[in-house]
mmCIF file of C-alpha atoms and ligand atoms in Angstrom:
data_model
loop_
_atom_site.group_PDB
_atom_site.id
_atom_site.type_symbol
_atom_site.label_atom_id
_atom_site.label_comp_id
_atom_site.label_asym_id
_atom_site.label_seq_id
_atom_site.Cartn_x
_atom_site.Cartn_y
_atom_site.Cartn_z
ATOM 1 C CA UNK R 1 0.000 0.000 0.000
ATOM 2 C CA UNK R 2 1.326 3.407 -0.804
ATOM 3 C CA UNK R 3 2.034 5.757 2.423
ATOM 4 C CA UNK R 4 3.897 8.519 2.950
ATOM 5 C CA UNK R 5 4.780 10.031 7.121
ATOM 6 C CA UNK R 6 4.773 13.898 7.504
ATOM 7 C CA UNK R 7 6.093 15.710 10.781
ATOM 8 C CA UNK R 8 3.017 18.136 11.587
ATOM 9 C CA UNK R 9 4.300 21.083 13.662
ATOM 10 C CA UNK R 10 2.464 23.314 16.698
ATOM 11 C CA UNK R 11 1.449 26.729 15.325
ATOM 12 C CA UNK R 12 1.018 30.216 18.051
ATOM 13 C CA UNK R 13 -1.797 31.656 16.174
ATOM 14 C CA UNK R 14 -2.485 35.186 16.804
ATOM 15 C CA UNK R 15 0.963 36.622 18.137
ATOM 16 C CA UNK R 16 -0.842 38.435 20.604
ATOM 17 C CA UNK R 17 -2.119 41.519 18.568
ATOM 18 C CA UNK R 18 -2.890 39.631 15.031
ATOM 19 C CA UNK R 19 -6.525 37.844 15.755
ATOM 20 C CA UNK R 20 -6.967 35.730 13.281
ATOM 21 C CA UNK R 21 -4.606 37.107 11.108
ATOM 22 C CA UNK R 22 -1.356 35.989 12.375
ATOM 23 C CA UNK R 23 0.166 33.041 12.944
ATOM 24 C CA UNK R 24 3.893 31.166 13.479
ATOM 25 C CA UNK R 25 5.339 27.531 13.204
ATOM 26 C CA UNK R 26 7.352 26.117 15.806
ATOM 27 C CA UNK R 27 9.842 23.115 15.961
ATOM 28 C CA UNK R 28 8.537 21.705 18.679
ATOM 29 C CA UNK R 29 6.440 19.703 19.485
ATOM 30 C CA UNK R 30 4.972 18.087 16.410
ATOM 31 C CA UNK R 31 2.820 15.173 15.595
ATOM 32 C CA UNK R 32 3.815 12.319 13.011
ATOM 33 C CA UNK R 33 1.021 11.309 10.828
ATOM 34 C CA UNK R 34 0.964 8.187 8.652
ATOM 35 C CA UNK R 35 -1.316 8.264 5.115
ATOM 36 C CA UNK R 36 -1.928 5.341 3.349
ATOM 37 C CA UNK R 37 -3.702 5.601 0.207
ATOM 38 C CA UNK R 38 -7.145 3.478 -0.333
ATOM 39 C CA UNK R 39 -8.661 2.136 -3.458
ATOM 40 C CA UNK R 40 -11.783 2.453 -2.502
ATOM 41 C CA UNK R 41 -13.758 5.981 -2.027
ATOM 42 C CA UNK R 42 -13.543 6.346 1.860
ATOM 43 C CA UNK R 43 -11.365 7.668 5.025
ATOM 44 C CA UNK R 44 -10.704 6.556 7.998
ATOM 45 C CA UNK R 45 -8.764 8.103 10.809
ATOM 46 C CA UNK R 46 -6.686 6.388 13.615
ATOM 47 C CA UNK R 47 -5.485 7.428 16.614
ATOM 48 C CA UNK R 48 -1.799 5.500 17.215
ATOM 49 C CA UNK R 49 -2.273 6.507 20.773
ATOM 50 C CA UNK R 50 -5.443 5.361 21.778
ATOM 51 C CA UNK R 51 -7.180 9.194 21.498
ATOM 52 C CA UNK R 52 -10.628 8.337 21.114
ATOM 53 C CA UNK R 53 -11.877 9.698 17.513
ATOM 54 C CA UNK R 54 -14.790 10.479 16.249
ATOM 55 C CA UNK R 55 -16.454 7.180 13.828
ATOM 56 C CA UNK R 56 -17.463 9.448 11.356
ATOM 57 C CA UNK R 57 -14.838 11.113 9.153
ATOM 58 C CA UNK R 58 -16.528 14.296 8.743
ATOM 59 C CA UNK R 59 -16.374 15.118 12.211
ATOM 60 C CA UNK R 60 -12.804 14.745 12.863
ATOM 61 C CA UNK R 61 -9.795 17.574 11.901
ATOM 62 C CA UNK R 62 -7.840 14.852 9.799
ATOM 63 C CA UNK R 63 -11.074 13.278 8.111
ATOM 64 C CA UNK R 64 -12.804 16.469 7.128
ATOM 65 C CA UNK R 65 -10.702 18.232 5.061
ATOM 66 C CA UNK R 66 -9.567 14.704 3.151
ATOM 67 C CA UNK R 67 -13.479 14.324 2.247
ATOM 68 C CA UNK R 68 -13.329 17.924 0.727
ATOM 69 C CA UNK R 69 -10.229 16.884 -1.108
ATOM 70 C CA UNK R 70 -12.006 13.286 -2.461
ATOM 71 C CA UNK R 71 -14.805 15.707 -3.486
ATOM 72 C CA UNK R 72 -12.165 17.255 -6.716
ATOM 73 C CA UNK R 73 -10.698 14.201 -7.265
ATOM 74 C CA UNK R 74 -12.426 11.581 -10.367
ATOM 75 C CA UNK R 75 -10.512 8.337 -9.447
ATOM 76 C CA UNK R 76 -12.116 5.621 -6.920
ATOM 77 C CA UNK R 77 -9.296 6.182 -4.222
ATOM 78 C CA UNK R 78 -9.457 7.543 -0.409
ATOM 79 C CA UNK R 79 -7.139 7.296 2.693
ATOM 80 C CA UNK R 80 -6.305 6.069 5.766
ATOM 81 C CA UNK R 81 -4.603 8.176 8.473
ATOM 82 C CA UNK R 82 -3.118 7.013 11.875
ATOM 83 C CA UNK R 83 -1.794 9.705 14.063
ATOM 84 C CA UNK R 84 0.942 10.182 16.942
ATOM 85 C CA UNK R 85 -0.329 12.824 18.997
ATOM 86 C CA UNK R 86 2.221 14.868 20.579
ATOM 87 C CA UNK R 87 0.311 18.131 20.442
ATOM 88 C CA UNK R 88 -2.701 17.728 23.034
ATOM 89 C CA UNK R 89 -6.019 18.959 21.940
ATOM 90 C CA UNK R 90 -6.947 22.041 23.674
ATOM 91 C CA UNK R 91 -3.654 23.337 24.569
ATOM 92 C CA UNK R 92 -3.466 26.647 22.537
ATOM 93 C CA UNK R 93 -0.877 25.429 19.884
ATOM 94 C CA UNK R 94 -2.468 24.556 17.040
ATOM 95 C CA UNK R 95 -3.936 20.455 17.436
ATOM 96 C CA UNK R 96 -6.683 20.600 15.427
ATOM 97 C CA UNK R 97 -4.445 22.520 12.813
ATOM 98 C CA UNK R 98 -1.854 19.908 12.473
ATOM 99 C CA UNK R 99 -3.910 17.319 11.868
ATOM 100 C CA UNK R 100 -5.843 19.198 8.878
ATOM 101 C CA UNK R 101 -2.536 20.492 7.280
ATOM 102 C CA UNK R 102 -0.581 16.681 7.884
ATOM 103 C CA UNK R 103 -3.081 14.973 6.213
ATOM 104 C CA UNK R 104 -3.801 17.322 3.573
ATOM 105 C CA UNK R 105 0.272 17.629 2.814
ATOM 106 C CA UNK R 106 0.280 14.040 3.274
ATOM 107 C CA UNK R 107 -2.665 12.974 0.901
ATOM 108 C CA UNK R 108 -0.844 15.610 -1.653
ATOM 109 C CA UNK R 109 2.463 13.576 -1.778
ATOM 110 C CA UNK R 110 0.206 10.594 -2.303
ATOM 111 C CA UNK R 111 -1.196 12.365 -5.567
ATOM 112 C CA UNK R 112 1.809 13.475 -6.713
ATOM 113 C CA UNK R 113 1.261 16.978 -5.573
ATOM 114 C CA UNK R 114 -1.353 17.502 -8.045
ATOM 115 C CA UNK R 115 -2.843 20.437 -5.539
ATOM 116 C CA UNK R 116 -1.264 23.838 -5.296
ATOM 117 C CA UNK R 117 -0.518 24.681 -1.266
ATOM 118 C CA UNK R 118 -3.407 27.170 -1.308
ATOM 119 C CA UNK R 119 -5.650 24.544 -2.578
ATOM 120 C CA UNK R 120 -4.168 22.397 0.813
ATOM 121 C CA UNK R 121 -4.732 25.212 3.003
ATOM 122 C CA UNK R 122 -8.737 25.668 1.166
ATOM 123 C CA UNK R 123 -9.195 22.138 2.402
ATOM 124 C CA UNK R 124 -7.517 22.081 5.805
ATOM 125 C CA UNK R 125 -9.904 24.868 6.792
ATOM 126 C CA UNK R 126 -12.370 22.461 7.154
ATOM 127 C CA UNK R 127 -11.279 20.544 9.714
ATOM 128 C CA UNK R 128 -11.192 23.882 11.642
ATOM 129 C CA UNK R 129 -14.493 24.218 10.981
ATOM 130 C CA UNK R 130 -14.776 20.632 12.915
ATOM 131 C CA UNK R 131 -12.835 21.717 15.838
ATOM 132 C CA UNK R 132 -14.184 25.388 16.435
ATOM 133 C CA UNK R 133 -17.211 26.034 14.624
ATOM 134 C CA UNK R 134 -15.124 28.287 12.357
ATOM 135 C CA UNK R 135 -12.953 28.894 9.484
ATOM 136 C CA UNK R 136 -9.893 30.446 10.647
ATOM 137 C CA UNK R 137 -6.076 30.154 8.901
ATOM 138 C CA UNK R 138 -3.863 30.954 11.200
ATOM 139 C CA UNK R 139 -2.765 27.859 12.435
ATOM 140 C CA UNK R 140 -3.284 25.985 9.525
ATOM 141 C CA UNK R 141 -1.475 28.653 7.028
ATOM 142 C CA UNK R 142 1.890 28.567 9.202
ATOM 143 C CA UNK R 143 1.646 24.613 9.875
ATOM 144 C CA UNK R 144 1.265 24.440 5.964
ATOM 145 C CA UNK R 145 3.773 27.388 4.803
ATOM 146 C CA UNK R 146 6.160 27.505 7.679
ATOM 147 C CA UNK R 147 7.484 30.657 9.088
ATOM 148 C CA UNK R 148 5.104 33.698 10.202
ATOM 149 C CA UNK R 149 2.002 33.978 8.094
ATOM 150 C CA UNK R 150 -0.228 37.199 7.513
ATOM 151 C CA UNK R 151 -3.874 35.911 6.816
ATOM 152 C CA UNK R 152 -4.769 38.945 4.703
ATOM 153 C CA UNK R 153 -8.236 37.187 3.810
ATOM 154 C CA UNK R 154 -9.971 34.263 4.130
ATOM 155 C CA UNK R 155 -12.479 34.584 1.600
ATOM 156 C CA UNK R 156 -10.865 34.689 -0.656
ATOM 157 C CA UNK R 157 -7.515 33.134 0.681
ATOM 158 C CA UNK R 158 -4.892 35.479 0.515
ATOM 159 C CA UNK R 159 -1.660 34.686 2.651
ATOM 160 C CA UNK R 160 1.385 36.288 2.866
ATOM 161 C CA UNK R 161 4.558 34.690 4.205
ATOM 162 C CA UNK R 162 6.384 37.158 6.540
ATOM 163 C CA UNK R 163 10.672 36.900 7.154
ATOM 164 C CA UNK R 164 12.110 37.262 10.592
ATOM 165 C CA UNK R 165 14.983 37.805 12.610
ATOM 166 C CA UNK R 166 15.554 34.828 14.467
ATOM 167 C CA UNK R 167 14.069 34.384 17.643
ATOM 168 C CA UNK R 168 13.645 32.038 20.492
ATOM 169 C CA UNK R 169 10.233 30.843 21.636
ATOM 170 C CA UNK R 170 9.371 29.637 24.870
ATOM 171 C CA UNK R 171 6.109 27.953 25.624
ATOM 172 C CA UNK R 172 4.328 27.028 29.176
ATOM 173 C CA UNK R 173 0.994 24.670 28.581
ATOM 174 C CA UNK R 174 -0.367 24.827 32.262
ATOM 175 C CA UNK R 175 -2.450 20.789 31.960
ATOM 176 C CA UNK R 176 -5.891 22.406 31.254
ATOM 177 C CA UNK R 177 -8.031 22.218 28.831
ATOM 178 C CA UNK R 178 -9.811 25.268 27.015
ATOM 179 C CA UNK R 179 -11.803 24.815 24.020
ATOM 180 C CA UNK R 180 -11.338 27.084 21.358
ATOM 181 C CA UNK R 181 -15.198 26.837 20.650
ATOM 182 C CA UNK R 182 -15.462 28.199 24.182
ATOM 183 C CA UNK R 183 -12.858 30.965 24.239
ATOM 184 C CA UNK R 184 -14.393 32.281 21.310
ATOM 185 C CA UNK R 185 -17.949 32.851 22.743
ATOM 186 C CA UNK R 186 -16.570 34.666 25.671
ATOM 187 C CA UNK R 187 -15.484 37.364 23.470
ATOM 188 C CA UNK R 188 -17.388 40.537 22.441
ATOM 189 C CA UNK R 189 -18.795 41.099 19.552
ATOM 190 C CA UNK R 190 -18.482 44.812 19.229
ATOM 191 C CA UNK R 191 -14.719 46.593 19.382
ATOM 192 C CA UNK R 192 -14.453 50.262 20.569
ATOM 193 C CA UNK R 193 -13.000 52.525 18.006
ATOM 194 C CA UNK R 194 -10.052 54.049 20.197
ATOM 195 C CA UNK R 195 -9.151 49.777 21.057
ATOM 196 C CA UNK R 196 -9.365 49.082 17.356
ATOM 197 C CA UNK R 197 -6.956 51.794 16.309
ATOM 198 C CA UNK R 198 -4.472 51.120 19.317
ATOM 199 C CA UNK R 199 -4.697 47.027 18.365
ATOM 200 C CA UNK R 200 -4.284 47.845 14.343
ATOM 201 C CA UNK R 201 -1.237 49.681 15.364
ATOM 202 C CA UNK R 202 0.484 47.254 16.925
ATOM 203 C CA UNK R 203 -0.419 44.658 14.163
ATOM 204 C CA UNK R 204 1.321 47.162 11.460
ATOM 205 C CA UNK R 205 4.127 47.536 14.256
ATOM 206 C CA UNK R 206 4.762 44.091 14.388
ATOM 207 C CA UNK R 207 4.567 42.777 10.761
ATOM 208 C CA UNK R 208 7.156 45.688 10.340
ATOM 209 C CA UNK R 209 9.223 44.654 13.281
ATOM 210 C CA UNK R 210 9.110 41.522 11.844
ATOM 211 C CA UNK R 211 10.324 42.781 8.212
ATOM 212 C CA UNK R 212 12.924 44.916 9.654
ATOM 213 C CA UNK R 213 14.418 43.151 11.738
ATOM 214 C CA UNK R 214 13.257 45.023 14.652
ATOM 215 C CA UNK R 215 13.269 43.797 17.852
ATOM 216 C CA UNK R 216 12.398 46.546 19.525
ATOM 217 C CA UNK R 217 9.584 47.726 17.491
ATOM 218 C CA UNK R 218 8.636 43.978 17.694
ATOM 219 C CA UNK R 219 8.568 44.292 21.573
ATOM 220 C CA UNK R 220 6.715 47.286 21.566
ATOM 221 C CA UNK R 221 3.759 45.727 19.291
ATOM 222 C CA UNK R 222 3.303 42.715 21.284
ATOM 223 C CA UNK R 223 -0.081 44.191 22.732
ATOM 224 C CA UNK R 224 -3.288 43.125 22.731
ATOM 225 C CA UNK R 225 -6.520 45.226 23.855
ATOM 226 C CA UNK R 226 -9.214 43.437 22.924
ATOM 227 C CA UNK R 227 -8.602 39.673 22.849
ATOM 228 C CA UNK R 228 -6.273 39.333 25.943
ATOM 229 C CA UNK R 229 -8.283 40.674 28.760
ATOM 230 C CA UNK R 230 -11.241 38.690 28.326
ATOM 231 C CA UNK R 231 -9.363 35.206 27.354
ATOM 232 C CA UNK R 232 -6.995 35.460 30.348
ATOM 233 C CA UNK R 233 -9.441 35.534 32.962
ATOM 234 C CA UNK R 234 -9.395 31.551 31.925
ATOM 235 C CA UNK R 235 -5.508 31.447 32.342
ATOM 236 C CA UNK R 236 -4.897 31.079 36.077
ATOM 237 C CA UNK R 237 -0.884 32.395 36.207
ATOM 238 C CA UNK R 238 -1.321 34.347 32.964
ATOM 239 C CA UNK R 239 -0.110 37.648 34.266
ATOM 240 C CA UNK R 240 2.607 36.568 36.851
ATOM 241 C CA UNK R 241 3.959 34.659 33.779
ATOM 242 C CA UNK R 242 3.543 37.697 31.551
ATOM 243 C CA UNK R 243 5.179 39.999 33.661
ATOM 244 C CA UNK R 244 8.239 37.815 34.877
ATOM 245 C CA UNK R 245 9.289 36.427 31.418
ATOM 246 C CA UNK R 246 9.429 40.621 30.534
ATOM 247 C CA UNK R 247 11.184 41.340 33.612
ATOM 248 C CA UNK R 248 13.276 38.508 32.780
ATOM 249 C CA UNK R 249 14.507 39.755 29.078
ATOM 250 C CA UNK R 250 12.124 38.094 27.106
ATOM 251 C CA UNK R 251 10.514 40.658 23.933
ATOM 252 C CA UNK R 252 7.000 40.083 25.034
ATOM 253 C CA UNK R 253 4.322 37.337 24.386
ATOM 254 C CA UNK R 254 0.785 36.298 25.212
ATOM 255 C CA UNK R 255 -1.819 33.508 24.703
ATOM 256 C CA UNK R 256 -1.456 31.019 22.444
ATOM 257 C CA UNK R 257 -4.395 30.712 20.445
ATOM 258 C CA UNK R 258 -6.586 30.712 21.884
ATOM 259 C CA UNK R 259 -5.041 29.198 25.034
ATOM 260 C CA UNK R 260 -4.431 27.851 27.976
ATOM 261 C CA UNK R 261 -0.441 27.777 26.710
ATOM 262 C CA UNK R 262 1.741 31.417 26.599
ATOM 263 C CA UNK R 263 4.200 32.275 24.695
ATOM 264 C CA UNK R 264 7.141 34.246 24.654
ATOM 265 C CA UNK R 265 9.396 35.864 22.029
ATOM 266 C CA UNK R 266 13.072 36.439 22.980
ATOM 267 C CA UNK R 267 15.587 37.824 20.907
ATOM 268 C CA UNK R 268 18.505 35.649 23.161
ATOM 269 C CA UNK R 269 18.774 32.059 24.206
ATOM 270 C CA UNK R 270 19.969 32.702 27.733
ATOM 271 C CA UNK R 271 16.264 35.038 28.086
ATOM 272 C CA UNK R 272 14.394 31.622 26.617
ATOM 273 C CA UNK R 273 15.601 29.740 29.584
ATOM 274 C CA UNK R 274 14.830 32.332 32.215
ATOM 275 C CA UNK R 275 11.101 32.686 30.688
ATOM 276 C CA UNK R 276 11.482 29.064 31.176
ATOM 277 C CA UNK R 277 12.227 29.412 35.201
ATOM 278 C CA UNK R 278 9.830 31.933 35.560
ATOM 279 C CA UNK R 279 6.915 29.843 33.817
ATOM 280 C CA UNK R 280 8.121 26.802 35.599
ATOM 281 C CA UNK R 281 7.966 28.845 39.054
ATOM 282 C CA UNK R 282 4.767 30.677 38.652
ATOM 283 C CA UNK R 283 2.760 26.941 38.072
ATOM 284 C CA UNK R 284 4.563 25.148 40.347
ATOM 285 C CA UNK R 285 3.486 27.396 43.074
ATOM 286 C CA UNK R 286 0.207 27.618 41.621
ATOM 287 C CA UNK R 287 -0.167 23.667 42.127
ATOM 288 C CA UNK R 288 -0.994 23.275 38.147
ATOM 289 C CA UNK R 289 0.916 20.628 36.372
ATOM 290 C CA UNK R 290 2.847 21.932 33.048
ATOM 291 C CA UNK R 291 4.679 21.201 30.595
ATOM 292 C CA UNK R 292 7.269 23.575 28.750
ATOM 293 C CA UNK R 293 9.071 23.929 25.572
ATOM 294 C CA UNK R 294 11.857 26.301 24.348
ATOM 295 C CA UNK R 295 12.191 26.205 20.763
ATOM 296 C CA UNK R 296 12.528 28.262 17.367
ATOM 297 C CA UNK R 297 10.424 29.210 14.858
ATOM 298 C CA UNK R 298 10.205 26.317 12.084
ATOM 299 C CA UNK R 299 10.681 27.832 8.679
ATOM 300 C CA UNK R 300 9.489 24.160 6.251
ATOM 301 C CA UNK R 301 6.173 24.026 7.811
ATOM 302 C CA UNK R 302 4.844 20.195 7.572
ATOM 303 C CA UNK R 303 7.302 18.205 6.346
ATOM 304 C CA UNK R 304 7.686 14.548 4.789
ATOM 305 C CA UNK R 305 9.927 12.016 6.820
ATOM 306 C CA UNK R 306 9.389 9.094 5.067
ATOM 307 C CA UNK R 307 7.975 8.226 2.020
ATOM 308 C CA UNK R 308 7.711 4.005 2.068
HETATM 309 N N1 HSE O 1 -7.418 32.713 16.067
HETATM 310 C C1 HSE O 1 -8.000 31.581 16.728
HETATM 311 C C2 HSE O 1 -8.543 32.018 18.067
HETATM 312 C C3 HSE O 1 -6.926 30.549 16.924
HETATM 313 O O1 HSE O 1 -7.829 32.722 18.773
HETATM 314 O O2 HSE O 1 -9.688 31.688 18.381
HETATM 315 C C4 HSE O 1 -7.365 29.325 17.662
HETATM 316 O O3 HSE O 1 -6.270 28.478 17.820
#
């Protein structure tokens, strides 16, 4: 049977300021997917770690955006998936994401790339449809392009890769589970002008921190008004982490998706590792079991390991 294995990376969508719009790869952790190809019309999804799944295709991140790929495709063929979950559901870095873009990438290689990446990244919105009720890029477009990605548009796709200096990130996901679904409902609906100009600021002060090689202007831009104080009211630690990893040297940071993980940007290696302490510290004390992760941004996006 024909199979190909792709390394699926974690994704920080947002970057604090960029709802929706923004989102970055990371090296670690990542999931390993498996895709055999079928010659029969079907999919079926398997968990290698005994995550239970949901039976019906449609309703799972991997199986979803395979049926919308089946749906261009003439030939009686389909696929079978079986995934090592590394990146837990729920954590804020991009789960749901990395199973859409794997098996998309995946199924691709299988075809002999016969779809264009922003045909991929068309279908792997629909698995986070599945997971969150809603069509959003910005983990799937980094997971997919590598790098930082500006969602421009959705409909209709327009994504534009963004360069970097190179930074260090440094990740805390405090062992709770927040559902995007949820931390989206929590949010208002309506922005107030004087939040919307201070937030649309910091977006345009970041992409060009970003371009420029900044790291100042970088620092300066990683603010968010609108999104942040609502969402971290579900964080317990959020602010003592906040606070110490800046005290501590790191650029700045925030939630991670939609959360419960944080994330912080540091422009040295020695400031990753003290972020690290001071994340380790705060939940610790807290009594909250974590787990952290200081890493770089991945510029290859999902990537095949094996193709036998
Ligand atoms: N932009 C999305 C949100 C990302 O914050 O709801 C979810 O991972």
């Amino acid at each position: 049977m024909k199979k190909v294995t792709v390394k699926c990376p974690a994704t920080v969508a947002n970057l604090v300021c960029g709802f929706d719009v923004l989102g970055m790869c990371l090296e670690d952790p990542a999931d390993i997917m498996e895709v055999f190809l079928l010659n029969e019309n079907k999919v079926i999804v398997r968990s290698a770690d005994g995550y239970p799944l949901p039976e019906d295709p449609a309703q799972n991140t991997a199986g979803a955006p395979l049926l919308e790929m089946l749906k261009e495709i003439d030939n009686n063929i389909g696929f079978e998936v079986l995934i090592h979950k590394k990146i837990k559901p729920g954590s804020g870095l991009g789960s749901s994401a990395a199973s859409a873009a794997g098996a998309v990438v995946a199924a691709n290689h299988l075809l002999d790339n016969r779809f264009s990446t922003l045909d991929l990244l068309k279908f792997s919105m629909f698995g986070e449809k599945v997971a969150s009720g809603v069509k959003h890029a910005d983990n799937v477009a980094p997971c997919i392009y590598g790098g930082i990605t500006l969602i421009r548009s959705i409909h209709p796709l327009d994504i534009v890769e963004l360069s970097s200096p190179p930074m260090y990130v440094t990740v805390v996901h405090p062992q709770i589970e927040v559902k995007t679904s949820d931390a989206r409902q929590i949010l208002r609906k309506e922005v107030q002008l004087k939040s919307a100009i201070r937030q649309w600021g910091n977006i345009a002060g970041l992409v060009a921190g970003l371009l420029k090689n900044d790291y100042q202007l970088i620092s300066r831009s990683l603010e968010d008004v609108i999104i942040e104080p609502v969402r971290s009211m579900l964080i317990p630690g959020f602010e003592q982490v906040k606070t110490g990893c800046i005290e501590a040297g790191s650029l700045g940071g925030g939630i991670s998706g939609s959360g419960p993980s944080i994330f912080m940007l540091n422009e040295k290696k020695e400031s990753a590792f003290r972020a690290e302490e001071v994340m380790s510290k705060v939940f610790s004390e807290i009594g909250i079991e974590y787990k952290t992760y200081v890493t770089q941004i991945n510029p290859r996006g999902v990537e095949l390991v094996d193709n036998n």
